[in-house]
Every structure is written in C-alpha cells, then in structure tokens.
XYZ file of C-alpha atoms in Angstrom:
659
model
C 0.000 0.000 0.000
C 2.799 2.436 0.939
C 4.428 1.922 -2.466
C 1.125 2.668 -4.219
C 0.600 5.845 -2.192
C 4.128 6.975 -2.988
C 3.552 6.358 -6.708
C 0.338 8.396 -6.628
C 2.129 11.212 -4.822
C 4.875 11.260 -7.432
C 2.205 11.452 -10.130
C 0.791 14.498 -8.346
C -2.720 13.136 -7.690
C -4.507 15.618 -5.360
C -5.134 14.712 -1.742
C -2.404 12.126 -1.641
C 0.586 12.447 0.669
C 3.532 10.106 0.536
C 4.082 7.577 3.304
C 7.425 6.185 4.443
C 8.229 3.440 6.905
C 11.049 3.722 9.444
C 11.761 0.253 10.721
C 14.530 -1.909 12.117
C 12.582 -5.110 11.511
C 14.420 -7.540 9.288
C 17.839 -6.065 10.026
C 19.713 -2.816 9.565
C 21.749 -1.177 6.846
C 25.438 -0.328 6.933
C 27.310 0.948 9.957
C 27.686 4.738 10.026
C 31.310 5.917 10.237
C 30.833 9.647 10.708
C 31.047 13.064 9.067
C 34.394 14.841 8.835
C 36.575 17.471 7.232
C 40.104 17.874 5.861
C 42.799 20.298 6.952
C 45.370 20.421 4.208
C 45.595 19.730 0.586
C 47.056 22.175 1.104
C 47.727 24.755 3.772
C 44.008 25.467 4.120
C 44.289 26.107 7.888
C 47.402 28.268 7.538
C 45.999 31.510 9.011
C 43.982 29.864 11.793
C 46.991 29.348 14.044
C 47.689 33.088 14.090
C 44.280 34.062 15.470
C 44.399 35.697 18.901
C 42.427 34.282 21.784
C 39.574 33.979 22.541
C 38.658 33.896 18.846
C 40.865 30.946 17.939
C 39.300 28.758 20.619
C 35.824 29.884 19.593
C 36.491 28.825 16.007
C 37.774 25.438 17.167
C 34.638 24.965 19.280
C 32.395 25.627 16.274
C 34.291 22.920 14.383
C 34.938 20.191 16.937
C 33.077 20.682 20.226
C 30.325 18.054 20.592
C 26.762 19.366 20.617
C 27.861 22.914 19.843
C 28.472 23.468 16.129
C 29.661 21.143 13.371
C 30.624 18.616 16.073
C 32.761 16.686 13.595
C 33.238 12.947 14.012
C 36.295 12.676 11.739
C 39.348 14.878 11.229
C 41.667 14.247 8.313
C 44.987 16.050 7.842
C 47.618 16.315 5.171
C 50.898 14.617 5.942
C 53.048 17.519 4.826
C 55.306 16.704 1.901
C 57.091 20.049 1.298
C 55.219 20.670 -1.968
C 52.360 22.810 -3.253
C 49.088 20.985 -2.687
C 46.391 23.545 -3.666
C 46.739 26.672 -1.474
C 50.279 26.320 -0.210
C 52.960 23.945 0.963
C 52.930 22.053 4.251
C 56.236 20.993 5.808
C 57.306 17.379 6.042
C 58.392 15.736 9.281
C 61.413 14.489 7.288
C 62.839 17.069 4.895
C 65.870 14.781 4.447
C 66.531 11.078 5.222
C 68.400 11.850 8.455
C 65.933 14.517 9.585
C 62.947 13.889 11.857
C 60.971 16.729 13.431
C 57.438 16.174 14.689
C 56.700 19.790 15.574
C 56.701 21.409 12.136
C 53.565 22.980 10.769
C 50.240 23.213 12.538
C 48.457 19.919 11.860
C 49.824 18.347 15.073
C 48.415 21.259 17.067
C 45.119 21.128 15.229
C 44.700 17.388 15.818
C 45.370 17.906 19.530
C 42.807 20.711 19.675
C 40.250 18.485 17.963
C 41.011 15.610 20.329
C 40.846 17.919 23.339
C 37.264 18.788 22.431
C 36.196 15.352 21.258
C 38.369 12.499 22.598
C 36.502 10.079 20.319
C 37.194 11.899 17.054
C 38.637 9.698 14.293
C 42.040 10.882 12.996
C 43.261 10.277 9.428
C 46.545 11.134 7.707
C 47.061 11.327 3.949
C 50.088 12.388 1.865
C 49.524 14.792 -1.025
C 53.255 14.998 -1.782
C 56.517 13.510 -0.552
C 59.974 14.993 0.117
C 62.315 14.584 -2.805
C 64.663 12.069 -1.200
C 61.957 9.404 -1.240
C 61.907 9.456 -5.039
C 65.705 9.511 -5.304
C 65.486 12.118 -8.048
C 62.247 10.852 -9.606
C 58.789 12.357 -9.153
C 57.490 8.970 -8.011
C 57.180 7.535 -4.465
C 56.808 3.822 -5.213
C 60.175 2.626 -6.565
C 61.286 1.804 -3.026
C 58.052 0.898 -1.223
C 59.858 0.011 2.007
C 61.298 3.543 2.180
C 57.933 5.159 1.532
C 56.235 2.939 4.106
C 58.958 3.789 6.643
C 58.371 7.490 6.030
C 54.585 7.258 6.481
C 54.722 4.939 9.482
C 57.274 7.263 11.108
C 54.629 9.995 10.967
C 52.120 7.708 12.702
C 54.614 6.734 15.395
C 55.695 10.363 15.845
C 52.080 11.417 16.323
C 51.831 9.026 19.271
C 55.317 9.505 20.709
C 55.390 13.298 20.676
C 51.701 14.268 20.808
C 49.878 11.226 22.249
C 47.741 11.083 19.117
C 46.436 7.736 17.892
C 46.033 7.795 14.126
C 43.082 5.648 13.079
C 43.489 5.561 9.292
C 46.203 6.298 6.752
C 45.950 6.986 3.035
C 48.198 6.344 0.007
C 48.688 9.375 -2.305
C 45.919 11.896 -2.706
C 44.260 11.773 -6.132
C 47.349 10.304 -7.745
C 48.372 6.832 -8.886
C 48.285 3.995 -6.363
C 50.611 1.028 -6.330
C 49.257 -2.299 -5.113
C 52.671 -3.555 -4.008
C 53.198 -0.452 -1.899
C 49.778 -0.820 -0.256
C 50.643 -4.398 0.772
C 54.079 -3.322 2.035
C 52.470 -0.516 4.045
C 49.991 -2.965 5.592
C 52.792 -5.385 6.434
C 54.888 -2.608 7.978
C 51.998 -1.378 10.107
C 51.235 -4.874 11.350
C 54.873 -5.697 12.048
C 55.202 -2.602 14.237
C 52.088 -3.327 16.263
C 49.876 -0.863 14.377
C 47.265 -3.406 13.303
C 44.505 -1.025 14.411
C 45.548 1.601 11.867
C 43.336 1.085 8.832
C 44.332 1.817 5.238
C 42.061 3.970 3.071
C 42.594 3.545 -0.656
C 42.985 5.172 -2.928
C 41.518 8.700 -2.561
C 40.763 9.069 -6.247
C 37.896 7.377 -8.033
C 36.738 3.802 -7.469
C 39.423 2.161 -9.671
C 41.138 0.278 -6.877
C 38.001 -1.807 -6.294
C 38.474 -3.804 -9.497
C 41.970 -4.761 -8.323
C 40.734 -5.691 -4.870
C 38.052 -8.102 -6.080
C 40.676 -10.214 -7.871
C 43.522 -9.857 -5.343
C 42.643 -11.240 -1.890
C 45.898 -9.954 -0.378
C 45.153 -6.422 -1.532
C 41.557 -6.742 -0.369
C 42.776 -7.799 3.053
C 45.267 -4.905 3.220
C 42.632 -2.202 2.627
C 39.982 -1.418 5.234
C 38.142 1.444 3.494
C 37.651 2.335 -0.162
C 37.707 6.110 -0.313
C 36.562 7.993 -3.411
C 36.629 11.725 -4.129
C 33.653 13.709 -5.419
C 31.686 10.580 -6.353
C 28.521 12.476 -7.255
C 26.681 10.359 -4.636
C 27.196 7.114 -6.603
C 29.474 4.135 -6.206
C 30.243 1.227 -8.567
C 29.416 -2.461 -8.365
C 33.003 -3.617 -7.907
C 33.352 -1.422 -4.821
C 30.236 -2.942 -3.289
C 31.464 -6.423 -4.197
C 34.588 -5.994 -2.045
C 32.436 -5.925 1.088
C 34.501 -3.006 2.391
C 33.420 0.258 3.943
C 32.781 2.867 1.242
C 33.523 6.530 1.977
C 33.362 9.816 0.160
C 36.815 10.500 1.578
C 36.830 13.978 0.035
C 33.748 15.836 -1.117
C 31.994 19.243 -1.119
C 34.760 21.761 -2.119
C 32.143 24.453 -2.673
C 31.744 28.083 -1.578
C 30.348 28.154 1.927
C 27.320 30.305 1.139
C 23.754 28.983 1.137
C 24.242 27.121 -2.149
C 27.290 25.468 -0.600
C 25.183 24.598 2.408
C 22.604 23.076 0.062
C 25.280 21.060 -1.722
C 26.527 19.754 1.598
C 23.030 18.883 2.859
C 22.200 16.974 -0.314
C 25.368 14.888 -0.472
C 25.432 14.089 3.254
C 22.182 12.204 2.732
C 22.465 11.017 -0.831
C 25.996 9.650 -0.577
C 24.385 6.888 1.445
C 20.985 6.743 -0.268
C 22.512 6.452 -3.749
C 25.985 5.133 -3.057
C 26.134 3.201 0.233
C 28.827 5.594 1.494
C 28.937 5.625 5.279
C 31.214 8.638 5.703
C 31.511 11.954 3.911
C 34.537 14.207 4.473
C 34.557 17.868 3.471
C 37.391 19.593 1.700
C 38.047 21.664 3.501
C 37.711 22.138 7.244
C 37.970 25.913 7.307
C 38.740 28.587 4.727
C 41.693 29.948 6.665
C 43.932 31.018 3.794
C 44.161 34.139 1.658
C 40.891 34.368 -0.212
C 42.499 35.014 -3.620
C 44.283 31.688 -3.518
C 42.525 28.885 -5.441
C 39.145 27.759 -4.118
C 38.763 30.652 -1.718
C 35.991 30.414 0.904
C 35.508 26.664 0.366
C 35.616 25.513 3.979
C 32.805 24.669 6.360
C 33.367 28.169 7.781
C 35.699 31.119 7.166
C 38.565 32.475 9.275
C 40.904 34.403 6.985
C 41.699 37.505 9.090
C 43.798 36.702 12.141
C 44.973 40.324 12.217
C 41.390 41.475 12.889
C 39.994 38.429 14.713
C 37.000 38.347 12.355
C 35.519 34.981 11.395
C 32.242 33.798 9.857
C 30.193 30.811 10.969
C 28.876 29.753 7.563
C 25.761 27.697 6.653
C 27.651 24.387 6.194
C 28.477 24.388 9.920
C 24.788 24.151 10.795
C 23.985 21.740 7.963
C 26.668 19.461 9.419
C 25.102 19.746 12.872
C 21.829 18.293 11.564
C 23.644 14.948 11.273
C 26.608 15.076 13.635
C 24.823 16.270 16.769
C 22.274 13.454 16.591
C 24.354 10.473 15.470
C 27.690 8.900 16.310
C 30.039 6.520 14.498
C 28.868 3.026 15.337
C 25.212 3.838 14.776
C 23.531 2.011 11.889
C 21.522 3.232 8.959
C 18.057 1.777 8.651
C 17.350 -0.129 5.477
C 14.294 2.090 5.042
C 16.009 5.145 3.564
C 15.566 6.726 0.168
C 14.220 9.536 -1.985
C 11.114 11.550 -1.266
C 8.238 11.420 -3.708
C 8.544 15.021 -4.877
C 12.291 15.371 -4.571
C 14.768 15.321 -1.755
C 15.942 12.444 0.385
C 15.849 10.996 3.870
C 18.094 8.795 5.961
C 17.440 7.311 9.370
C 19.923 5.907 11.864
C 19.756 4.108 15.184
C 22.138 3.307 18.015
C 20.367 -0.066 18.414
C 19.453 1.002 21.954
C 16.149 2.629 21.136
C 17.334 5.969 19.749
C 16.329 7.088 16.280
C 17.453 10.034 14.147
C 15.845 10.989 10.830
C 17.483 13.577 8.547
C 15.487 14.986 5.613
C 16.720 17.337 2.892
C 14.697 18.945 0.090
C 17.394 20.840 -1.767
C 16.459 22.270 -5.151
C 18.858 21.733 -8.031
C 20.081 25.312 -8.377
C 20.405 25.717 -4.625
C 22.593 22.631 -4.136
C 25.115 22.635 -6.974
C 28.519 21.451 -5.796
C 31.674 22.573 -7.571
C 32.068 19.024 -8.919
C 30.918 16.768 -10.506
C 28.199 18.216 -12.788
C 24.735 17.849 -11.287
C 22.055 16.371 -13.588
C 18.688 18.192 -13.606
C 16.035 17.272 -11.081
C 12.973 18.895 -9.571
C 11.841 19.370 -5.994
C 8.472 20.689 -4.868
C 6.617 21.183 -1.599
C 5.123 18.000 -0.210
C 3.613 16.375 2.831
C 5.366 13.280 4.102
C 4.016 10.838 6.668
C 6.475 8.596 8.462
C 5.351 5.369 10.125
C 7.462 4.115 13.013
C 7.723 0.352 13.084
C 9.726 -2.297 14.874
C 11.394 -1.094 18.067
C 10.397 2.508 17.263
C 6.635 1.846 17.200
C 5.989 3.026 20.759
C 7.805 6.360 20.521
C 5.505 9.213 21.551
C 7.566 12.426 21.207
C 10.402 13.456 18.920
C 12.650 16.522 18.899
C 12.798 18.624 15.736
C 15.598 20.826 14.356
C 15.055 22.856 11.212
C 16.976 24.875 8.608
C 15.864 26.650 5.474
C 18.518 27.569 2.944
C 17.329 29.938 0.277
C 19.450 32.038 -2.037
C 18.777 35.761 -1.593
C 16.624 35.139 1.481
C 16.849 38.108 3.803
C 17.365 35.883 6.813
C 17.772 32.134 6.357
C 16.817 29.822 9.184
C 19.823 27.839 10.402
C 19.559 24.983 12.878
C 16.503 26.149 14.804
C 14.865 23.956 17.405
C 11.126 23.637 16.825
C 8.462 22.416 19.190
C 8.556 18.691 19.954
C 6.634 16.519 17.544
C 3.843 14.316 18.873
C 3.660 10.824 17.417
C 0.104 9.619 16.923
C -0.670 5.954 16.313
C 2.980 5.358 15.441
C 3.081 8.050 12.755
C 3.791 11.726 12.166
C 3.460 14.052 9.183
C 5.753 16.886 8.078
C 4.937 19.686 5.659
C 8.136 19.933 3.654
C 9.025 23.028 1.689
C 11.919 23.485 -0.732
C 15.547 23.908 0.400
C 14.865 22.662 3.895
C 16.666 20.356 6.295
C 14.874 18.584 9.125
C 16.303 16.460 11.894
C 13.714 14.452 13.826
C 15.246 12.596 16.741
C 14.808 10.985 20.110
C 17.972 12.723 21.376
C 17.655 15.756 23.661
C 21.289 16.881 23.392
C 21.242 19.236 20.392
C 22.481 22.786 20.861
C 23.119 25.763 18.622
C 26.306 26.996 20.214
C 27.025 30.692 20.119
C 29.643 33.240 21.076
C 29.557 37.046 21.030
C 29.971 38.603 17.601
C 33.659 38.540 16.608
C 35.471 41.779 15.702
C 34.625 43.497 12.440
C 36.524 42.612 9.285
C 39.647 44.699 8.672
C 42.184 44.672 5.829
C 45.764 43.579 6.421
C 47.680 46.377 8.224
C 49.185 48.952 5.879
C 52.422 48.802 7.848
C 53.709 45.438 9.039
C 57.101 44.212 10.226
C 58.582 41.043 11.682
C 62.106 40.658 13.076
C 61.596 36.898 13.700
C 63.124 37.255 17.177
C 61.237 34.338 18.721
C 63.357 32.061 20.873
C 60.785 29.263 21.249
C 58.206 29.760 18.508
C 54.860 27.962 19.022
C 54.774 27.141 15.298
C 57.533 26.685 12.734
C 56.152 29.370 10.390
C 56.145 33.116 11.019
C 52.678 34.712 11.202
C 50.807 35.445 7.970
C 53.525 34.124 5.621
C 51.961 31.571 3.280
C 54.537 29.322 1.597
C 53.639 28.561 -2.029
C 56.832 26.743 -2.996
C 59.581 25.643 -0.662
C 59.356 25.708 3.123
C 60.217 28.697 5.313
C 60.879 28.133 9.019
C 62.047 29.996 12.085
C 65.787 29.428 12.439
C 68.344 29.963 15.187
C 71.555 31.102 13.524
C 74.138 30.030 16.104
C 77.021 31.109 13.854
C 75.938 34.765 14.024
C 76.402 36.330 17.462
C 75.219 39.692 16.143
C 71.875 41.036 14.982
C 70.736 37.970 13.066
C 70.592 35.146 15.604
C 66.880 34.512 15.018
C 65.916 34.483 11.349
C 63.455 33.042 8.826
C 65.023 30.383 6.601
C 64.097 28.574 3.412
C 65.099 24.978 4.181
C 64.443 22.800 1.115
C 67.439 21.813 -0.982
C 65.759 19.282 -3.260
C 62.620 19.430 -5.356
C 59.889 17.361 -3.677
C 57.751 14.672 -5.262
C 55.098 17.114 -6.354
C 51.319 16.981 -6.484
C 51.092 19.730 -9.110
C 53.745 21.336 -11.295
C 55.550 23.308 -8.611
C 57.628 26.371 -9.291
C 61.385 25.865 -9.574
C 61.851 28.757 -7.157
C 60.705 29.018 -3.555
C 58.234 31.749 -2.600
C 56.207 32.762 0.449
C 53.511 35.424 0.081
C 52.057 37.805 2.645
C 49.729 40.768 2.945
C 46.771 42.176 1.048
C 46.174 40.986 -2.508
C 44.753 44.414 -3.395
C 47.964 46.267 -2.495
C 49.382 48.243 -5.397
C 51.856 50.881 -4.185
C 54.139 49.296 -1.601
C 57.643 49.327 -0.166
C 59.076 45.943 0.818
C 62.291 45.786 2.850
C 64.122 42.704 4.057
C 67.594 41.658 5.195
C 68.763 38.675 3.151
C 71.546 36.103 3.513
C 72.469 33.866 0.577
C 74.018 30.614 1.806
C 74.994 29.054 -1.525
C 78.180 30.552 -3.060
C 78.310 31.411 -6.785
C 74.855 30.043 -7.719
C 72.582 31.160 -4.883
C 69.974 33.880 -5.239
C 67.093 35.497 -3.346
C 64.336 38.030 -4.044
C 61.780 40.327 -2.539
C 58.624 41.008 -4.537
C 55.418 43.014 -4.771
C 52.155 42.726 -6.715
C 52.458 38.932 -6.842
C 49.280 37.806 -8.589
C 49.338 34.009 -8.252
C 49.595 31.429 -5.520
C 48.420 27.887 -5.010
C 48.665 25.317 -7.767
C 49.474 27.877 -10.548
C 52.259 29.561 -8.518
C 54.852 28.957 -11.206
C 52.837 31.328 -13.448
C 53.036 34.168 -10.914
C 53.719 37.644 -12.214
C 54.536 40.805 -10.301
C 57.687 42.845 -9.586
C 60.606 40.680 -8.419
C 63.916 42.170 -7.236
C 66.606 39.470 -7.315
C 70.218 39.450 -6.107
C 72.650 36.619 -6.754
C 75.811 35.304 -5.135
C 77.776 35.992 -8.324
C 77.359 39.737 -7.776
C 74.548 40.351 -10.266
C 70.959 41.469 -9.860
C 67.881 41.612 -12.025
C 64.330 42.898 -11.961
C 61.703 40.650 -13.497
C 57.989 40.707 -14.128
C 57.546 37.045 -13.229
C 58.653 34.417 -10.723
C 60.266 32.252 -13.407
C 62.560 35.138 -14.294
C 61.785 35.135 -18.013
C 60.435 38.699 -18.221
C 63.596 40.687 -17.478
C 62.872 44.381 -16.938
C 66.346 45.420 -15.804
C 69.652 43.855 -14.760
C 73.141 44.801 -13.638
C 75.887 44.337 -11.039
C 75.255 44.597 -7.313
C 78.387 43.274 -5.627
C 76.335 40.968 -3.431
C 78.109 37.839 -2.219
C 77.018 34.757 -0.324
C 77.318 34.455 3.439
C 76.960 38.167 4.077
C 73.900 40.058 5.215
C 72.449 42.633 2.838
C 69.291 44.732 2.929
C 66.986 44.806 -0.099
C 64.301 47.441 -0.570
C 61.744 47.333 -3.365
C 59.569 50.391 -3.972
C 56.636 50.183 -6.365
C 54.539 53.257 -7.128
C 52.144 53.372 -10.067
C 53.954 52.309 -13.229
C 57.455 52.662 -11.789
C 59.651 50.641 -9.458
C 63.035 51.219 -7.846
C 65.392 49.165 -5.722
C 67.846 49.883 -2.926
C 70.729 47.748 -1.694
C 71.889 48.399 1.861
C 70.050 51.718 1.813
C 71.659 52.945 -1.404
C 69.797 53.309 -4.686
C 70.754 50.457 -7.032
C 68.185 50.958 -9.815
C 65.231 53.264 -10.359
C 62.254 54.139 -12.529
C 61.924 50.705 -14.083
C 58.577 50.629 -15.866
C 56.374 47.922 -14.418
C 54.337 45.620 -16.576
C 51.762 43.060 -15.589
C 49.517 43.090 -12.532
C 48.772 46.346 -10.731
C 48.132 44.674 -7.379
C 49.036 41.532 -5.449
C 50.831 40.149 -2.415
C 54.307 40.936 -1.152
C 56.713 37.993 -1.146
C 60.164 36.633 -0.389
C 61.911 33.666 -1.943
C 64.920 31.995 -3.507
C 66.041 31.311 -7.064
C 66.138 27.541 -6.484
C 65.648 25.017 -3.699
C 68.497 26.293 -1.543
C 69.206 27.455 1.973
C 68.753 31.196 2.462
C 67.838 33.417 5.400
C 65.608 36.457 5.807
C 65.359 38.951 8.649
C 63.791 42.285 9.584
C 61.002 42.045 7.053
C 58.829 45.146 6.634
C 55.993 46.252 4.356
C 54.598 49.743 3.958
C 51.552 50.047 1.727
C 49.661 53.147 0.631
C-alpha cells in the first residue's frame, strides 16, 4: 500500500501524501562511520593558528566541540610533503633522510585541539606529496616501497610519541596513482610494528582500486576502506562487491554560502541513499587562507583575518550539525532510507538502543550545486510526508525537531533552529516539507546551537607590518601570515651569528619534492593584502649558496596555489655571483632590468623594493641600485620573499609599507 501511495504522490494526484516506513525489523543497513573534514591539501588552515584568543578557541569549538556546532566525528589532515598541494605547501616531518621533526607545521596542534574537544574523534593522515629524497630524483614515491612505508609509518609513530595522538586511518597518495605492491608493504609494515589497528584507506581518487581488490585477496585484506573523491553520490558495483566500507573520503569543495550549504546537505544524505557511502569528508575544514588563492571560501566556515579576529560561521556548519549532533560513528543506517516522492531524500539511523534520528533534505537543483561533478537536472516541490514508526520505534511518543531553510537571496535564512517537539500519533507523524529545507527528527535531547559574542569586524591587512623573527621558542615553525607557495620557510636559530641575526626566517628545502602539481622551480612565500598596489618591501637577506645562490623580494604577486609557477609581479633578485635583475615574473623570463650589485654569499644585505604606479626602484643596503623601471603586468598583489632555487637562504627584519 505504501508503495502505491508513494507512486500516486509522485504522479501528483490531489489529496495524496507520501508515506514512508522507518523500521529496524528484518535487520539494519550499513554501519555509520561519521562526518568529517580535511585540513590540508594544502595549507588550508594556515591563518587559523595566528588568530588571537579567545577567537581561535571559539572557532575550534564551532568545528569540533560536541553538541555545539559542526561537532565533527572525523578529522583528516595532510601529511606535509614540502610541496604545493592547492593553497600552499605544508612541511614534512622528514625534509631529508636523516631529519625527523614532529613539531613542524600546525596539523599536530590542530589534531590535539580536535582531540581535546572530542576524545573520540577519528584521525586520518594522507600524503599529497613527498619529500624529494623518497623518489631519489624521480617524481614517483613507489620505486622503493619500504622507504615510503617507513616514512609514512614514522609519521604515525611520531604522532603518538610526541603528541599522544592515535592515528586511526592512513591513506596512500591523494588523487594520484596507487601502487598495489606499496599498499601491501604498508599494511605489512603497520602490522609488524604493532599498528594493526591503523586502517588503510585507498585510494583517494575514483573507485578504480576496487576492481583490483576483487581479484587480489591480499590487496583486499590490506585495505579497510575504499575512499573515493567527489563521487557524485554514486558508487560502482566492484566497490560494493569488495564488502569493504565505502567513503566519500573527500567531497563538497564548494563556496560556503547557502548554495554550498545546500550542496553539503544533499550529499550528506544522498551519498548513502545512492551510493552506500557511510562517511563523507569535506574539503576543507575551514577557509583559513588568503581568499584570492585557489578555491577561496571553500571551507565549512571562514577564518581568513587573524589580524582582525574576524571569522564567519557559515551555513555548512549548521547543515553538518543536523547529522553530527544526533548520530555517532557506530550507529547504523536503517534499510528504510531513500528519496522523497517530490524530490529530496531521507536517511534514518539508530544506536540499536532505542534511539532514532531521521534527517530529511529537500534541496532544489540550483540551490545545491557542488563545484564538482556536474549535477544532472532534477525537480523538488513542496510536499507532505508521513512517516510510520515500526519495529522497536513503534511506541515512541515524542520526537525533537531541528530545522533549517537555505534559500538564495533570502533576507534571513533559518539555520539549525529547534522547533516544538513533535507528537507521534498511532505510530506516525506528518511533516509539511518546503523546498531547500533540512529537518532532523530525533529521540535525542542533546542538540544545541552553540554561540559566542559577535567577533570583531573585518579589517584589511595592516598597511604597515614588520617582523624581526626574534622568537626564541616559537609555538609554530612558520612566522605569522607568511603563506609558503613553494619551498618551506621556518624559524631558524643562527648560532654562527652572534650579532643582529641570531633569530631568522630560513628557506630549508634543498631538493625538489615529489610534487602533487607542477611546482615552481623557485621558492616563494607570500604575505599581505592581494589588493595592495603601491608598496615598499624591505628585508635583510643572507644567501648561503656561493656562486649560484639567489634570493628576491617582490610586490604585486598575482598568483599562488597550484598555478604559482605562473606568478607575475615585480621581483627584485640578487645573486651570489654579484649580479641582480628585476623581473615581471617568478620564473625570471620577463627581465625588466639587470646589472651588477656586488652581493656575495654568506653576508647580510638589505633589499628594498619600492613600487609606485607604473614605476619601481630598488635599494641595496640603503643605497639606490636601480630606479624608474617601468612595471608591466599586474597592478596589485601580495608581497613575497623567496629563492632562485631550492636552496638554503635566510631572511630577517622584514617590513611592508603600503599606501
């Protein structure tokens, strides 16, 4: 009868409302593994660490604190590989074979903050890139699988030894080729070292690995989760045939406005309804990087102004809460889930102890478009839906209701509002469902819309900024606001210099990493306001490589992230052979001026670049070296420092003055 009523409702016959059964009779569906987000891939949380308190802790609460905001179940981080991985580079724990440092970067800190708020959160590590020594000169990590496995397992062991963090899952190589031999070696290495509880997720691309797993029992045994990226809510038969957990191990990647919230609401439900995926993980956790980098504002919330303290709690935070605050990993989906008669979807989960949570979404096509893959047309219209509670749920009398309405151009959307409790009559209840709505109907009483006082107003980057890097015990390896786009820049204690340059900022890579994209051949770290045009950039520099070394300061840098090697701007270079040049691009092909400077390696010099309108000039040690060079290319962009190759070099007393 229910099927007939649903058919009539779909056909639009007046007076008919669709009926749906929620039952645990006859068994349950798949086990739910949780909702999560990714920090990294790359450097997407870069600016978060520089937020002052109390704002930084407030942001972390909105992300991780149970029954407060997004209340994430899963936290996935990039295992830094020293290479550009979308919005910047993240440092490796092993720049070189004989180097191990488990305090670089900010992912360790972020995992600890997540764990502090939710001790049960699932932790995942995944490499996007690898340091160059692993490839032994090749851009390939699999020629020596034992070496690669040693490198990855060292990260897992370091997480426990230095930070008391238990890593639950590990990945292979984000969205790049997998190697079945390496996966088996990694599994063997984990098991041999007593890390049997660390699961392997493979292969963080599409579903291709499944067809190898169904014919290779050793590979199938090595992998615990098949993780696919941006699956469009659908899986493939071979993945189901493996009998493994299926995850959307990276998804969403959409602007965090109301359309982004609609995208997120739709896929959180339909990844299971259509594709049997029991976890969905957002890229990315938080848009905490310069907005003009690729995929700006594509986190669950936004925190891109540590200098002002401003942050924005975006719609996806509250869409996430509709699921995460009323379920936990280890709950089970009911078998009675699916699509609504007039568009939208519903899922229901239980803890097998009498609790029930139903999540409904009615997102319209144009209000739920994700950045990828393309979304086929569909229609959603208002509808009444009656749900019948059967099995162990039949005697429920009252249910809690949480509601959101996401509507583009709405003056004031409704986000995660608690409605009056719903009375169950004769084992059933009816909801009037509009378009672009999310409902959570649950037995749980623990939901909360957490709130803090309004953060400070948005402010642009300060017009005058300086950093002398004089930090004896820095809390993080990177100086505030610098965003590495190629190479790795770290605080450095220069014990050989008893003078004014004991504490400096150093570029530390000497070998090209195994890259995820086509990295620049030069190192570069950007800082400041992308809209700056007329600026003066001053920095003390120290070239460490005789004859061939070189460094630069720059202004109006117009590119970062994956296309960094295409960056244009005004670059003032000096070289250890005593020459200098001014170029309109990072690659150094557009030479605007060149000459002799007398600069040598292993001596401190001060570079000053002044850009005003269509003209630029440069000073060396306070003396004019070149002037009135006509600028070409972008009229605004970031300031930057960098090196001419992957080489050691130091920077100190950095200062920007913008008009």
